[in-house]
Amino acid sequence: MLKTLKNAWKVAELRKKLLFTAFILIIFRLGCVIPVPYFNSLALSEAFEGASFFQYLNILSGQAFSQGTVFALSVSPYITAQIIMQLLTIAIPALERIAKEGDEGRRKIESWTRIGTVILAVITAYGYYVWVKSVGALTDTGFFAGLVIVSTYTAGAALVMWLAEKINEHGIGNGISMILFANIIASFPVMIWGIVAPEGRSVLWIIIAAVITAIVVVAVVGFIVFVTESERRIPVQYAKKVVGRKMYGGQNSSLPIKLNMSGVMPIIFAQSIVSIPSTLDLIFKPGDGIFKSILNFFTNEIFYAILLFILIIAFAYFYLAISFNPVEVANNIKNNGGMVLGIRPGKPTAEYISKILSRITLIGAIFLGLIAMLPMLLSLIPGVSGIAFGGTSILIVVGVALETTRDLESQLMMRNYSGFLN
């Protein structure tokens, strides 16, 4: 990875993209420390100590959520709006036709996603305001103060969306992923300190916890890299073709299929969905009744873990369905005079690739689910705390790092950079 960054830095165009991405992330981190008026930071910090679920949102916002700063909502409204729009595109034929209209259709979908982001930001900002008001973390509870707080958070979420899109257009990597990467890296010191040095522990306990944590983190990172880089290669043979006095084709190749083609997006999508019941419970605090019973059922730790695991698998298949088309791949192989060994070209090849994809995706999705659930199981051990979302955080960081490295390598290859190819 360091060699790839070094080689990319030597290319003027890639160097500009790297600097632009770093500049955007710096702007974002500055927004994460700009306070919002009417907040009592001390009372807000005390309230977060009793709301363990909010720690997940706090990690994704780079500790901005617990501090009540401008970018407290981070990319959560944008991610949720994208999920809803992608689901509607599949469910509604009219939207599906618009999405297939090329650049014009893509711009329409993106425009509607932005509108959805702002609407969700208003709802989330109001819910956050209600919760903060209920725990007594505001210095002024009047209408004007509420209007300022909700407007500020909505504007902050819209600005984060704009920053992510600018990274997509002029920077390196996926904008949402890069912002999440920066947030989690910023949260790591707090997370690690909470694991190895909780209040009331002896120095010996801290040393042992630090060593065990380091070993577990290295093992998890190694396992994630191994699985992420694993792939199934489907052998493809191209027929010989004579043009004039020259012969073309006839070589053997392969179609690589990554074990985890969907990357970190399924786990981000799944976490966004399963967070809804707990968020409603913490914000609105319903009394005894059917609604409270339903929320208690969905926030149960065992059911939460099972639902998270199922949703990760579902979103892995969903993300694969919108990003990979076996029929198109099979047609491209056929049009180039190739065929999968032992499989007839055309529809049989598409069905064969789909079958392989289904099996590979299931293995990758189970891997994502286990990584997401393992820290939850470890947190049940007496004396172990603060790692409820550690596995997810490591997975996102490693996944984004690998995806960004591959993006840089592909751009280096397109420019025939000799330092990389040698």
XYZ file of C-alpha atoms in Angstrom:
422
model
C 0.000 0.000 0.000
C 2.814 2.432 0.907
C 4.573 1.636 -2.374
C 1.357 2.342 -4.282
C 0.954 5.704 -2.526
C 4.585 6.550 -3.263
C 4.174 5.714 -6.958
C 0.875 7.611 -7.172
C 2.482 10.674 -5.603
C 4.953 10.801 -8.520
C 2.092 11.249 -11.014
C 0.947 14.883 -11.111
C -2.735 14.117 -11.751
C -2.961 11.499 -8.994
C -1.052 13.775 -6.623
C -3.693 16.474 -7.165
C -6.448 13.949 -6.431
C -4.740 12.788 -3.235
C -4.245 16.372 -2.048
C -7.850 17.249 -2.911
C -9.142 14.230 -0.942
C -6.969 15.150 2.034
C -8.190 18.760 1.848
C -11.857 17.676 1.865
C -11.265 15.355 4.833
C -9.548 18.170 6.748
C -12.542 20.443 6.113
C -14.839 17.683 7.332
C -12.830 17.112 10.509
C -12.899 20.875 11.206
C -16.697 20.750 10.975
C -16.678 17.923 13.531
C -15.266 20.254 16.200
C -17.340 23.391 15.491
C -19.910 23.613 18.322
C -23.627 24.220 17.855
C -25.234 26.976 19.985
C -27.328 26.254 23.094
C -25.563 22.963 23.956
C -24.325 21.998 27.414
C -21.382 19.780 26.483
C -20.892 18.402 30.013
C -24.524 17.308 30.356
C -24.425 15.811 26.842
C -21.323 13.752 27.682
C -23.008 12.402 30.821
C -26.114 11.465 28.810
C -24.011 9.496 26.322
C -22.565 7.364 29.102
C -26.002 5.861 29.601
C -26.876 5.471 25.906
C -24.564 2.709 24.729
C -26.215 2.284 21.337
C -25.408 5.875 20.387
C -21.736 4.903 20.529
C -22.143 3.339 17.076
C -23.410 6.604 15.587
C -20.710 8.404 17.545
C -17.981 6.275 15.931
C -19.375 6.831 12.433
C -19.380 10.590 13.091
C -15.854 10.684 14.496
C -17.026 11.584 18.057
C -19.003 14.549 16.665
C -22.344 13.016 17.686
C -21.460 12.987 21.394
C -20.109 16.533 21.234
C -23.116 18.040 19.440
C -21.020 19.690 16.722
C -22.081 20.835 13.239
C -21.362 17.510 11.502
C -22.921 15.345 14.224
C -25.226 13.575 11.750
C -22.251 12.793 9.463
C -23.122 10.654 6.401
C -25.966 8.691 8.042
C -28.834 10.588 6.282
C -27.002 10.309 2.950
C -26.437 6.561 3.343
C -30.060 5.980 4.354
C -31.334 8.046 1.390
C -29.181 6.009 -0.997
C -30.526 2.744 0.446
C -34.122 3.909 0.077
C -33.563 5.161 -3.482
C -31.850 1.938 -4.564
C -34.670 -0.147 -3.102
C -37.287 2.023 -4.813
C -35.402 1.756 -8.112
C -35.748 -2.014 -7.985
C -39.331 -2.020 -6.669
C -40.772 0.657 -9.012
C -40.452 -0.082 -12.773
C -40.660 3.624 -13.707
C -37.636 4.439 -11.539
C -35.787 1.448 -12.955
C -36.336 2.742 -16.480
C -35.082 6.182 -15.473
C -31.969 4.649 -13.895
C -31.180 2.902 -17.195
C -31.339 6.124 -19.241
C -27.598 6.705 -18.943
C -26.084 9.887 -17.522
C -29.378 11.791 -17.613
C -31.179 9.104 -15.619
C -28.286 8.851 -13.159
C -28.415 12.618 -12.573
C -32.164 12.436 -11.860
C -31.678 9.631 -9.340
C -28.846 11.556 -7.678
C -31.003 14.679 -7.498
C -33.826 12.779 -5.793
C -31.300 11.178 -3.442
C -30.100 14.630 -2.402
C -33.677 15.725 -1.705
C -34.232 12.558 0.329
C -31.029 13.239 2.262
C -32.224 16.700 3.274
C -35.643 15.356 4.340
C -34.063 12.592 6.423
C -31.594 15.094 7.871
C -34.467 17.307 9.067
C -36.200 14.308 10.686
C -32.983 13.026 12.290
C -31.956 16.495 13.464
C -35.349 17.031 15.091
C -35.173 13.623 16.775
C -31.677 14.395 18.056
C -32.904 17.769 19.348
C -35.819 16.107 21.183
C -33.492 13.577 22.813
C -30.912 16.198 23.837
C -33.705 18.355 25.242
C -35.096 15.405 27.233
C -31.742 14.742 28.936
C -31.304 18.418 29.884
C -28.283 19.102 27.678
C -29.572 22.439 26.320
C -29.089 25.896 27.794
C -32.210 27.200 26.007
C -35.278 25.125 25.137
C -37.225 27.817 23.303
C -38.584 27.664 19.755
C -35.813 29.804 18.266
C -33.104 27.647 19.851
C -34.737 24.509 18.464
C -34.999 26.083 15.010
C -31.302 27.013 15.066
C -30.229 23.533 16.186
C -32.338 21.641 13.631
C -31.348 24.010 10.813
C -27.656 23.746 11.693
C -27.671 19.953 11.738
C -29.626 19.797 8.478
C -27.187 22.165 6.791
C -24.287 20.142 8.199
C -25.657 16.887 6.781
C -26.214 18.547 3.376
C -22.649 19.885 3.407
C -21.258 16.436 4.278
C -23.196 15.014 1.322
C -21.679 17.685 -0.939
C -18.167 16.951 0.354
C -18.624 13.218 -0.310
C -19.772 13.897 -3.867
C -16.774 16.174 -4.466
C -14.463 13.334 -3.442
C -16.256 11.094 -5.940
C -15.783 13.669 -8.706
C -12.287 15.009 -8.090
C -10.655 12.809 -5.468
C -9.629 9.226 -4.794
C -12.002 6.501 -3.646
C -15.663 6.576 -2.669
C -16.663 9.760 -0.839
C -18.857 8.100 1.799
C -16.251 5.423 2.488
C -13.426 7.969 2.803
C -15.399 10.080 5.289
C -16.285 7.001 7.346
C -12.624 5.975 7.211
C -11.523 9.364 8.574
C -14.191 9.276 11.303
C -13.275 5.802 12.528
C -9.546 6.602 12.534
C -10.327 9.698 14.607
C -12.378 7.545 17.014
C -9.791 4.771 17.419
C -7.826 6.390 20.299
C -11.022 6.789 22.358
C -12.177 3.251 21.506
C -8.832 1.629 22.348
C -8.487 3.592 25.586
C -11.985 2.498 26.623
C -11.028 -1.146 26.027
C -7.600 -1.335 27.643
C -7.977 1.260 30.394
C -11.513 1.370 31.799
C -12.052 3.185 35.066
C -10.903 1.350 38.197
C -8.507 -1.113 36.534
C -4.975 -1.800 37.742
C -1.817 -1.173 35.719
C -1.247 -4.923 35.273
C -4.783 -5.365 33.932
C -4.223 -2.488 31.476
C -0.959 -4.014 30.200
C -2.518 -7.449 29.711
C -5.587 -5.941 28.021
C -3.380 -3.880 25.697
C -1.367 -6.943 24.624
C -4.478 -9.071 24.056
C -6.178 -6.226 22.147
C -3.121 -5.793 19.895
C -3.023 -9.536 19.130
C -6.754 -9.667 18.383
C -6.610 -6.575 16.152
C -3.649 -7.930 14.154
C -5.364 -11.328 13.754
C -8.662 -9.743 12.683
C -6.937 -7.412 10.203
C -4.973 -10.326 8.715
C -8.147 -12.412 8.390
C -10.034 -9.531 6.782
C -7.245 -8.906 4.264
C -7.022 -12.629 3.430
C -10.758 -12.975 2.798
C -11.062 -9.647 0.977
C -8.230 -10.502 -1.411
C -9.461 -14.075 -2.035
C -11.104 -14.739 -5.384
C -12.560 -17.510 -7.513
C -11.178 -17.598 -11.045
C -13.439 -18.941 -13.776
C -11.301 -20.241 -16.711
C -12.123 -18.621 -20.059
C -10.716 -19.707 -23.432
C -10.776 -17.484 -26.510
C -11.050 -18.980 -29.989
C -8.347 -18.461 -32.579
C -9.144 -15.972 -35.314
C -7.207 -15.423 -38.548
C -7.133 -11.868 -39.952
C -5.105 -11.664 -43.173
C -1.849 -13.441 -42.463
C -2.014 -12.972 -38.701
C -3.671 -15.132 -36.072
C -5.359 -13.553 -33.056
C -6.800 -15.055 -29.880
C -6.416 -18.634 -28.838
C -5.145 -17.706 -25.376
C -6.492 -18.881 -22.044
C -7.652 -16.355 -19.494
C -9.825 -16.241 -16.378
C -12.722 -14.261 -14.954
C -11.824 -13.311 -11.345
C -14.702 -13.130 -8.865
C -13.872 -11.627 -5.479
C -15.039 -13.484 -2.400
C -16.235 -10.183 -0.944
C -17.276 -8.223 -4.029
C -19.604 -5.891 -2.132
C -16.876 -4.597 0.190
C -18.015 -2.803 3.339
C -21.342 -1.467 2.017
C -23.609 -4.368 3.193
C -22.520 -3.961 6.794
C -22.985 -0.173 6.643
C -26.459 -0.597 5.124
C -27.434 -3.270 7.666
C -26.230 -1.200 10.625
C -28.278 1.760 9.352
C -31.453 -0.349 9.255
C -31.075 -2.117 12.612
C -30.288 1.196 14.300
C -33.791 2.543 13.647
C -35.671 0.820 16.551
C -33.007 1.683 19.140
C -32.869 5.259 17.908
C -36.657 5.605 18.188
C -36.566 4.121 21.686
C -33.852 6.490 22.903
C -35.331 9.599 21.271
C -39.048 9.288 22.006
C -38.879 7.162 25.191
C -42.339 5.553 24.779
C -44.184 4.418 27.887
C -45.524 0.937 28.535
C -47.626 -0.351 25.660
C -47.526 -2.168 22.340
C -45.069 0.282 20.769
C -42.681 -0.063 23.720
C -42.957 -3.867 23.588
C -42.134 -3.887 19.873
C -39.107 -1.662 20.423
C -37.907 -3.846 23.303
C -38.174 -6.901 21.059
C -36.116 -5.294 18.286
C -33.522 -3.920 20.716
C -32.962 -7.269 22.429
C -29.260 -8.126 22.070
C -29.826 -11.652 20.737
C -32.491 -10.609 18.226
C -30.401 -7.564 17.265
C -27.405 -9.785 16.450
C -29.524 -12.260 14.451
C -31.282 -9.483 12.523
C -27.960 -7.795 11.789
C -26.512 -11.070 10.472
C -29.526 -11.696 8.211
C -29.554 -8.131 6.865
C -25.833 -8.266 6.070
C -26.415 -11.359 3.934
C -29.465 -9.774 2.268
C -27.654 -6.526 1.473
C -24.637 -8.438 0.154
C -26.879 -10.072 -2.465
C -28.713 -6.793 -3.048
C -25.490 -4.844 -3.633
C -24.237 -7.593 -5.955
C -27.486 -7.483 -7.959
C -27.143 -3.747 -8.657
C -23.395 -3.784 -9.356
C -22.776 -6.994 -11.328
C -24.739 -8.290 -14.324
C -23.895 -11.936 -15.241
C -25.823 -11.682 -18.533
C -23.756 -8.685 -19.647
C -20.510 -10.428 -18.665
C -21.521 -13.582 -20.531
C -22.400 -11.561 -23.638
C -19.061 -9.743 -23.526
C -17.209 -13.053 -23.348
C -19.251 -14.404 -26.254
C -18.801 -11.290 -28.403
C -15.040 -11.477 -27.935
C -14.953 -15.072 -29.125
C -14.517 -16.599 -25.688
C -16.231 -19.306 -23.705
C -16.089 -20.726 -20.204
C -14.505 -24.160 -20.380
C -17.188 -26.847 -20.426
C -20.077 -24.336 -20.673
C -21.927 -23.259 -23.802
C -21.779 -19.516 -24.634
C -24.756 -17.244 -24.003
C -27.462 -18.085 -21.474
C -25.761 -21.224 -20.034
C -22.657 -19.141 -19.303
C -24.734 -16.448 -17.574
C -26.477 -19.101 -15.456
C -23.139 -20.681 -14.564
C -21.653 -17.336 -13.508
C -24.803 -16.572 -11.473
C -24.506 -19.908 -9.654
C -20.855 -19.250 -8.833
C -21.700 -15.718 -7.697
C -24.457 -16.953 -5.379
C -22.118 -19.364 -3.616
C -19.221 -16.932 -3.407
C -21.468 -14.113 -2.153
C -22.906 -16.337 0.588
C -19.416 -17.121 1.901
C -18.427 -13.445 1.782
C -21.661 -12.359 3.486
C -21.215 -14.920 6.284
C -17.700 -13.561 6.763
C -19.066 -10.009 7.091
C -21.717 -11.166 9.536
C -19.231 -13.011 11.741
C -16.906 -10.017 11.862
C -19.839 -7.792 12.860
C -21.124 -10.198 15.542
C -17.840 -11.357 17.064
C -17.184 -8.149 19.067
C -20.741 -8.310 20.426
C -20.079 -11.827 21.695
C -16.756 -10.795 23.213
C -18.422 -7.898 25.006
C -20.495 -10.444 26.966
C -17.308 -11.610 28.710
C -17.108 -10.093 32.229
C -14.710 -7.156 32.345
C -14.641 -6.685 28.577
C -16.419 -3.614 27.241
C -16.152 -0.866 24.661
C -15.778 -3.157 21.641
C -19.402 -3.529 20.605
C -18.619 -2.011 17.213
C -14.859 -2.615 17.090
C -15.054 -5.404 14.501
C -17.259 -3.342 12.226
C -14.907 -0.386 12.551
C -11.837 -2.469 11.679
C -13.673 -4.032 8.764
C -14.615 -0.620 7.355
C -11.090 0.770 7.804
C -9.371 -2.239 6.194
C -11.971 -2.481 3.422
C -11.715 1.207 2.524
C -7.899 1.051 2.598
C -7.872 -1.935 0.229
C -10.472 -0.408 -2.108
C -8.572 2.887 -2.262
C -5.314 1.048 -2.951
C -6.942 -0.885 -5.799
C -8.343 2.377 -7.180
C -4.868 3.924 -7.182
C -3.337 0.824 -8.775
C -5.933 0.779 -11.554
C -5.330 4.457 -12.309
C -1.578 3.851 -12.342
C -2.040 0.999 -14.797
C -4.195 3.158 -17.085
C -1.381 5.672 -17.233
C 1.216 2.945 -17.941
C 3.322 4.100 -15.042
C 6.630 2.239 -15.402
C 7.508 2.464 -11.703
C 4.374 0.491 -10.851
C 4.536 -2.038 -13.645
C 8.151 -2.846 -12.887
